[in-house]
XYZ file of C-alpha atoms in Angstrom:
556
model
C 77.351 72.451 54.336
C 77.098 69.255 56.822
C 78.107 65.951 55.548
C 76.818 62.665 56.399
C 77.861 59.138 55.981
C 75.125 57.110 54.055
C 74.427 55.215 50.742
C 75.650 58.205 48.938
C 79.281 58.120 50.502
C 79.443 61.448 51.970
C 77.099 63.444 49.592
C 76.157 66.990 51.116
C 73.058 66.586 53.053
C 70.285 68.959 51.381
C 66.488 68.141 52.092
C 65.506 70.503 49.463
C 67.404 68.268 46.609
C 64.379 65.957 44.997
C 67.027 63.630 44.176
C 68.130 62.718 47.709
C 66.329 59.927 49.551
C 65.923 61.631 53.116
C 65.450 59.201 55.689
C 62.111 58.662 57.301
C 61.510 58.629 60.985
C 62.044 55.115 61.598
C 65.538 55.292 60.277
C 68.545 56.276 62.484
C 69.543 59.900 62.048
C 72.519 60.618 59.529
C 75.933 60.431 61.148
C 78.003 63.621 60.830
C 81.592 63.313 59.775
C 83.844 64.514 62.403
C 84.119 68.351 62.384
C 87.484 70.159 61.912
C 88.708 73.789 62.344
C 88.681 74.185 58.412
C 85.010 72.927 57.915
C 83.803 75.087 60.751
C 85.681 78.275 59.287
C 84.316 77.334 55.879
C 81.108 77.359 57.076
C 81.141 80.740 59.060
C 82.750 82.573 56.233
C 80.623 81.020 53.732
C 77.425 81.851 55.831
C 78.581 85.350 55.961
C 79.047 85.847 52.448
C 75.808 84.356 51.619
C 73.958 86.678 54.166
C 75.849 89.631 52.896
C 74.915 88.794 49.269
C 71.179 88.347 50.283
C 70.921 91.737 52.162
C 72.847 93.524 49.438
C 70.747 91.981 46.848
C 67.695 93.096 48.964
C 68.680 96.756 48.669
C 69.173 96.439 44.808
C 65.777 94.929 44.346
C 64.429 97.660 46.459
C 65.628 100.285 44.027
C 64.366 98.093 41.069
C 60.829 98.011 42.676
C 60.959 101.834 43.107
C 61.916 102.273 39.325
C 58.791 100.183 38.370
C 56.730 102.288 40.628
C 57.478 105.892 39.693
C 55.584 108.854 41.227
C 56.062 111.570 38.433
C 52.507 111.076 37.290
C 50.923 111.355 40.446
C 49.974 114.164 42.808
C 52.744 114.907 45.463
C 52.078 115.322 49.207
C 53.987 117.923 51.445
C 57.389 116.325 52.330
C 60.914 117.866 53.308
C 61.606 118.520 49.752
C 58.541 118.602 47.738
C 55.545 120.788 47.366
C 51.859 120.529 48.066
C 49.501 119.589 45.094
C 45.524 119.198 45.264
C 44.966 115.359 45.829
C 41.618 113.686 46.392
C 40.938 112.063 49.864
C 42.586 109.050 50.157
C 44.073 108.787 46.707
C 47.580 107.497 45.878
C 50.215 110.185 45.826
C 54.100 110.703 45.045
C 56.183 110.594 47.961
C 59.910 111.049 48.388
C 61.104 108.341 50.579
C 64.620 109.272 50.686
C 66.502 112.451 50.685
C 67.285 115.333 48.826
C 68.059 114.202 45.039
C 66.155 110.893 45.340
C 63.261 110.304 42.837
C 59.614 110.396 43.776
C 57.803 106.901 44.108
C 54.239 105.775 44.217
C 53.049 105.641 47.801
C 51.345 102.404 47.730
C 54.281 100.594 46.324
C 56.082 100.138 49.554
C 53.328 98.454 51.125
C 53.336 95.703 48.232
C 56.940 95.388 48.783
C 56.842 94.987 52.598
C 54.220 92.355 52.355
C 56.643 90.271 50.133
C 59.376 90.372 52.610
C 56.974 89.808 55.724
C 57.505 93.464 57.442
C 55.421 96.428 57.846
C 54.518 99.026 55.438
C 56.700 101.299 57.506
C 59.581 99.137 57.362
C 59.133 98.603 53.487
C 59.058 102.539 52.795
C 62.077 102.807 55.040
C 63.849 100.060 52.950
C 62.971 101.687 49.617
C 64.334 105.064 51.013
C 67.700 103.709 52.319
C 68.110 102.103 48.944
C 67.508 105.187 47.048
C 69.706 107.413 49.345
C 72.626 104.823 48.582
C 72.092 104.857 44.881
C 71.556 108.787 44.282
C 73.110 110.325 47.141
C 76.055 108.024 48.393
C 77.350 106.398 45.184
C 80.642 105.053 46.652
C 78.900 103.064 49.131
C 76.316 101.894 46.473
C 78.972 100.691 44.519
C 80.363 98.567 47.230
C 76.907 97.497 48.009
C 76.654 96.258 44.340
C 79.927 94.327 44.681
C 78.858 92.759 47.945
C 81.868 94.325 49.925
C 80.167 95.512 52.741
C 77.137 95.001 55.254
C 73.873 96.207 53.805
C 72.833 97.260 57.341
C 75.945 99.632 58.001
C 75.085 101.160 54.787
C 71.478 101.819 55.535
C 72.556 103.414 58.958
C 74.842 105.778 57.146
C 71.992 106.386 54.621
C 69.778 107.296 57.670
C 72.169 109.570 59.499
C 72.810 111.771 56.360
C 69.096 111.843 55.221
C 68.873 115.675 56.517
C 71.880 116.617 54.278
C 71.593 118.104 50.716
C 72.754 115.757 48.008
C 76.044 117.521 47.660
C 76.674 117.478 51.443
C 75.640 113.629 51.581
C 78.195 113.164 48.669
C 80.934 114.700 50.997
C 80.290 112.308 53.776
C 80.340 109.362 51.144
C 83.533 110.234 50.020
C 85.015 110.614 53.279
C 83.853 107.377 54.781
C 83.121 105.012 51.755
C 86.523 103.221 52.063
C 86.571 102.606 55.876
C 83.322 100.777 55.817
C 83.763 97.066 56.568
C 87.334 97.876 58.061
C 86.306 99.106 61.329
C 83.671 98.218 63.970
C 80.581 100.050 63.787
C 81.056 102.044 66.944
C 84.515 103.408 65.375
C 82.861 104.094 62.172
C 79.905 105.874 63.508
C 82.366 108.310 64.800
C 83.877 108.970 61.557
C 80.382 109.391 59.885
C 79.479 111.895 62.745
C 82.352 113.787 62.140
C 81.871 114.004 58.356
C 78.548 115.194 58.918
C 79.661 118.075 60.892
C 82.412 118.956 58.353
C 79.926 118.884 55.546
C 77.716 121.775 56.914
C 79.115 123.118 60.478
C 76.835 125.836 60.826
C 73.749 123.203 60.232
C 75.168 120.625 62.441
C 75.464 123.378 65.404
C 71.905 124.240 64.648
C 70.613 120.718 64.749
C 72.638 119.956 67.825
C 70.986 122.582 69.619
C 67.387 121.597 68.566
C 67.767 118.019 69.090
C 69.332 118.685 72.527
C 66.521 120.989 73.659
C 64.000 118.276 72.567
C 65.640 115.292 73.800
C 66.811 115.895 77.071
C 65.160 113.819 80.072
C 65.614 111.947 83.089
C 63.397 108.631 83.772
C 63.434 106.588 86.647
C 62.283 102.885 86.149
C 60.418 100.774 88.199
C 62.044 98.918 90.987
C 62.756 95.097 90.703
C 62.428 92.395 93.462
C 65.838 93.353 94.820
C 64.917 96.929 95.518
C 67.025 98.393 92.587
C 65.965 100.626 89.795
C 67.341 102.141 86.588
C 67.902 105.647 86.241
C 67.815 106.819 82.619
C 69.381 110.148 81.631
C 69.847 112.181 78.407
C 71.541 115.419 79.242
C 73.903 117.944 77.728
C 77.390 116.449 76.998
C 78.788 118.884 79.268
C 76.555 118.011 82.321
C 77.211 114.435 81.539
C 81.068 115.191 81.794
C 80.715 116.932 85.104
C 78.256 114.291 86.565
C 80.491 111.687 85.690
C 83.434 113.373 87.363
C 81.599 114.221 90.653
C 80.372 110.502 90.950
C 83.808 109.209 90.491
C 85.301 111.655 92.964
C 82.685 110.937 95.637
C 83.317 107.100 94.779
C 86.878 107.550 95.621
C 86.164 109.426 98.923
C 83.772 106.533 99.939
C 86.809 104.262 99.386
C 89.037 106.483 101.583
C 86.401 106.265 104.230
C 86.471 102.488 104.263
C 83.884 101.396 101.772
C 85.457 98.162 100.242
C 82.769 97.634 97.846
C 83.523 97.516 93.888
C 84.370 100.804 92.083
C 80.869 100.374 90.210
C 79.156 99.700 93.507
C 80.477 102.882 94.900
C 79.634 105.031 92.027
C 75.935 103.931 92.354
C 76.166 104.869 96.021
C 77.583 108.185 95.102
C 74.923 108.794 92.542
C 72.307 108.230 95.291
C 74.401 110.527 97.703
C 73.444 113.519 95.137
C 69.886 113.230 96.090
C 70.915 114.488 99.607
C 72.848 117.579 98.727
C 74.034 118.355 102.301
C 75.558 114.862 103.071
C 77.250 114.733 99.365
C 78.797 118.290 100.216
C 79.962 117.109 103.820
C 81.674 114.000 101.984
C 83.295 116.469 99.431
C 84.596 118.732 102.167
C 85.827 115.901 104.679
C 89.680 116.003 104.631
C 91.263 112.724 103.671
C 94.813 111.664 103.574
C 96.700 111.315 100.232
C 98.088 107.812 100.894
C 94.589 106.094 100.681
C 93.999 103.303 98.270
C 90.807 104.639 96.192
C 90.854 102.622 93.144
C 89.067 99.489 92.563
C 90.539 96.115 91.443
C 93.914 96.700 93.005
C 94.615 99.843 91.425
C 96.160 102.359 93.722
C 95.369 106.067 93.491
C 95.248 109.435 95.343
C 92.270 110.146 97.662
C 92.280 113.651 98.520
C 89.122 115.926 98.758
C 90.950 119.109 97.557
C 91.027 120.158 94.043
C 94.106 118.095 93.045
C 91.783 114.969 93.337
C 92.557 112.765 90.039
C 89.260 111.150 88.734
C 88.527 109.374 85.459
C 87.358 110.961 82.303
C 83.830 110.111 80.682
C 85.557 107.254 78.821
C 86.659 105.766 81.923
C 90.542 106.335 81.118
C 93.058 107.054 83.750
C 93.185 111.068 83.768
C 96.639 111.292 85.517
C 96.205 109.028 88.594
C 99.470 109.039 90.711
C 100.720 112.394 89.166
C 100.070 114.656 92.085
C 102.691 117.162 91.085
C 101.186 117.762 87.634
C 98.514 120.624 87.805
C 95.096 119.531 86.460
C 93.110 121.057 83.704
C 90.836 122.936 86.043
C 93.392 123.571 88.679
C 94.787 127.280 89.379
C 97.771 127.591 87.120
C 99.397 129.947 89.409
C 100.230 129.555 93.050
C 98.228 131.622 95.492
C 99.694 135.014 96.268
C 100.290 135.679 99.909
C 99.200 139.059 99.708
C 95.867 137.878 98.290
C 94.967 134.820 99.898
C 91.596 134.455 98.321
C 88.281 133.708 99.874
C 88.071 132.555 103.536
C 87.531 129.041 104.735
C 84.053 128.150 105.796
C 83.265 129.212 109.454
C 82.233 125.954 110.647
C 80.533 125.588 114.186
C 82.899 124.661 117.046
C 82.646 121.087 117.686
C 83.454 121.585 121.084
C 81.206 124.466 121.332
C 78.563 124.826 124.270
C 75.852 122.956 122.082
C 78.031 119.688 122.090
C 80.323 119.849 124.773
C 83.193 117.335 124.901
C 82.404 115.501 121.355
C 85.389 116.134 119.323
C 85.089 114.986 115.924
C 81.352 114.521 115.959
C 79.527 114.570 112.449
C 77.939 118.109 111.676
C 74.285 118.419 111.857
C 72.278 119.149 108.753
C 71.807 122.850 109.861
C 75.289 123.188 110.472
C 76.299 121.874 107.097
C 73.631 124.035 105.234
C 75.055 126.935 107.315
C 78.552 126.232 106.192
C 77.633 125.533 102.591
C 76.301 129.155 102.284
C 79.862 130.397 102.743
C 81.568 128.034 100.835
C 83.455 128.859 97.401
C 81.646 126.735 94.917
C 84.735 126.406 92.734
C 86.555 124.511 95.462
C 84.029 121.772 94.844
C 84.380 121.423 91.121
C 85.529 117.811 90.184
C 88.737 117.824 88.156
C 88.217 116.688 84.501
C 90.754 115.837 81.786
C 89.412 116.761 78.381
C 91.676 116.047 75.437
C 90.455 118.079 72.211
C 91.782 117.102 68.991
C 91.616 120.224 66.752
C 92.466 120.572 62.950
C 94.499 123.822 61.933
C 91.254 124.625 59.979
C 89.102 124.626 63.128
C 91.510 126.818 65.019
C 92.117 129.318 62.523
C 88.150 129.492 61.374
C 86.501 128.798 64.666
C 84.102 126.214 62.725
C 84.469 122.640 62.095
C 85.027 119.510 64.064
C 86.735 118.942 67.490
C 87.112 115.421 68.475
C 86.987 114.492 72.361
C 88.385 111.582 73.786
C 85.435 109.469 74.893
C 82.592 111.645 73.438
C 83.559 111.540 69.716
C 83.491 114.432 67.262
C 81.519 117.372 68.178
C 80.941 120.774 66.387
C 83.380 123.633 67.556
C 80.272 125.719 68.648
C 79.478 122.936 70.962
C 82.672 122.463 72.539
C 82.846 126.276 72.844
C 79.700 126.051 74.893
C 81.098 123.667 77.226
C 84.259 125.652 78.164
C 82.420 128.603 78.618
C 81.593 127.855 82.495
C 84.868 126.417 83.734
C 88.395 127.072 84.406
C 90.819 125.840 82.023
C 94.531 124.816 82.311
C 96.191 124.288 78.881
C 98.646 121.531 78.740
C 101.511 121.418 76.115
C 100.536 119.790 72.929
C 102.148 116.169 72.390
C 104.420 116.110 69.294
C 103.241 112.739 68.049
C 105.358 112.663 64.892
C 108.488 113.323 67.067
C 107.865 110.361 69.137
C 109.791 109.868 72.514
C 113.100 108.579 73.533
C 113.291 104.594 74.404
C 113.929 103.634 77.774
C 115.683 100.516 79.054
C 113.084 99.577 81.700
C 110.251 97.156 81.338
C 108.031 99.761 83.213
C 106.388 102.289 80.577
C 106.818 105.956 81.571
C 103.664 108.077 81.906
C 104.598 110.250 79.247
C 105.069 107.468 77.038
C 101.610 106.221 77.993
C 99.949 109.604 77.076
C 101.693 109.522 73.904
C 100.331 106.184 72.990
C 96.868 107.213 74.180
C 96.700 110.001 71.991
C 98.409 108.062 69.004
C 96.287 104.853 69.240
C 93.327 105.480 71.507
C 91.599 101.979 70.373
C 92.747 98.762 70.743
C 95.012 97.538 67.706
C 93.531 93.868 67.758
C 91.593 92.982 64.468
C 88.037 94.751 64.440
C 88.585 95.790 67.965
C 86.382 98.554 69.492
C 87.975 98.695 73.064
C 89.259 102.110 74.177
C 89.847 103.501 77.644
C 91.760 101.482 80.102
C 94.078 99.410 77.668
C 97.270 97.491 78.368
C 100.288 98.465 76.346
C 102.100 95.333 75.476
C 105.414 94.796 73.918
C 105.098 93.617 70.511
C 108.493 91.830 70.684
C 108.453 90.593 74.553
C 110.782 92.368 76.764
C 113.736 90.387 77.965
C 116.203 91.808 80.761
C 119.735 91.883 79.457
C 118.795 91.811 75.677
C 119.728 95.226 74.747
C 118.641 98.573 75.332
C 115.594 100.622 74.244
C 113.244 97.860 74.219
C 110.537 99.847 75.489
C 109.643 102.396 72.850
C 106.746 103.617 70.655
C 107.591 101.175 67.823
C 107.563 98.129 70.168
C 104.250 98.845 71.898
C 100.486 98.430 71.003
C 97.489 98.862 72.814
C 95.265 95.782 73.920
C 92.396 95.122 76.167
C 93.363 92.744 78.734
C 91.825 89.662 77.118
C 93.580 90.416 73.684
C 96.861 90.732 75.724
C 96.115 87.226 77.052
C 95.495 85.951 73.578
C 98.676 87.076 72.274
C 100.556 86.376 75.320
C 99.372 82.984 76.487
C 97.233 81.706 73.327
C 97.936 80.832 69.966
C 97.456 84.224 68.181
C 100.856 85.813 66.684
C 101.613 89.372 66.251
C 104.052 91.525 64.477
C 104.535 95.290 64.275
C 106.673 96.109 60.912
C 106.219 99.776 61.668
C 104.797 101.869 64.463
C 100.907 101.677 64.516
C 100.845 99.010 61.780
C 100.137 95.487 62.974
C 99.909 91.921 61.527
C 97.838 89.461 63.643
C 97.826 85.496 62.613
C 95.155 83.610 64.009
C 95.360 80.216 65.613
C 94.433 78.550 62.248
C 96.426 80.688 59.860
C 94.210 83.677 59.112
C 96.173 86.646 58.709
C 94.796 90.452 59.464
C 96.553 93.783 58.754
C 95.570 96.345 61.218
C 96.377 100.215 60.830
C 95.013 103.439 61.229
C 92.573 102.921 58.309
C 90.960 99.694 60.227
C 91.355 95.896 59.733
C 92.181 94.460 56.515
C 91.776 90.518 56.266
C 94.404 88.943 54.310
C 93.106 85.243 54.490
C 95.720 82.310 54.209
C 96.650 82.780 50.778
C 100.360 82.813 49.480
C 100.111 86.634 49.493
C 99.222 86.684 53.000
C 101.962 84.566 54.276
C 104.382 86.546 52.264
C 103.149 89.755 53.992
C 103.541 87.948 57.230
C 107.086 86.739 56.580
C 108.305 90.108 55.307
C 107.207 91.374 58.838
C 109.677 89.234 60.620
C 111.011 91.187 63.422
C 114.470 91.547 63.800
């Protein structure tokens, strides 16, 4: 609470206090005491606790309101979990606002509750449904709500996501993720929720994905703005999205190789526009380009080839092997061509120096010539290269059902991934043995094999509550110093950070220690300590215990 210096000698300024004489308009405004970091921290943390308590209490009150308005004595209407009974026109009925296992509620009760909290009747019904789902279907989350340990909005999102499940299946999700809520940012937590929903009932998840996929696919072009730009919104199958992202990225790299010096995002937008002119896009894809071109934006070098060995990025924007030209890609032919079976012939392109265009070597092909060549082209040669990392549990491999996790796309049902892989050429790469680790190296530079290992081991930034993934820096926890001993570059001394987070611990006042691989401690500029591990972020505060933990992790 803000302080002012006045007749009360620094008494908290609270206009709601009837015992305080609030200055009138003719008096000068109260003078605020100088702010300190401790005051601001106290205000922020205190305000957050108050907001959490208010919102959690709102959920508890919603269940109390439902208990005061039971629906057992009223006729029921048709819902997902109830049957139809005779009811007079316009009469109040019993409705099930939550999922399977929640009690019936009098239909009109939600409207009155909504008016009390200044929201619509629909929002009031949703509030009661979410609260009842938490109390009756997600008991572990409900216990944490009652103890004001988690954000109410996150608990409500989980209740809504699991409403189509049976009570038993919802309980499975509750047991799987309840302890993670509050420790992970919502994006990472949502991936865990999605995976648990699939694991609760893989068959239903696959059926639901198929139904939703057929109903929700769309492409929409927005209205152009004053600068002649528009927004294209597309909701497509995930597999189609992967291919689209890869072909756009490949076209963008080829544009750079031809001299386009604009940013990568700008070139990707140009590439998407090229797909509206298939002949010109194919001409670009089939144009030979040297292998020493600079094709990556922002000073990052990479190969620029139009053949099947072109490296792109995966759907999450992570580097999928750029610069490692000798390593076969996921969709490359795993065997070299047999000289006795040379494969399909090259397209028979018109002779540039033929009678139609004498003396014009290197001229651009006409659209008719491109179309003629395309008809004789092998489509597989134009496939973009995609690196897709699949993480499968032993049970999923053995039974063929369950969850398959994909980098950048989150958890998917095994049936969905099986459909993705049905129309492509696959090259399996060796499994990286994460527990075995890698041999440390003496150089400052991090070998590509170690980068790949870290990407799979810690795909998300290790900074407190971070959600950054993709192109992350691998930072030495104990700074590398030449001549200070061998093996400084090792798994146990590396941690993924975004560029900003890297700068915070390198040039800012943040301190960081890694007592064991994958477990890190961070100390903020004003002393707050955070422990980050595979379970998320654990705020330890500034207590004596927190300081003892920090001191215990002192590096050798």
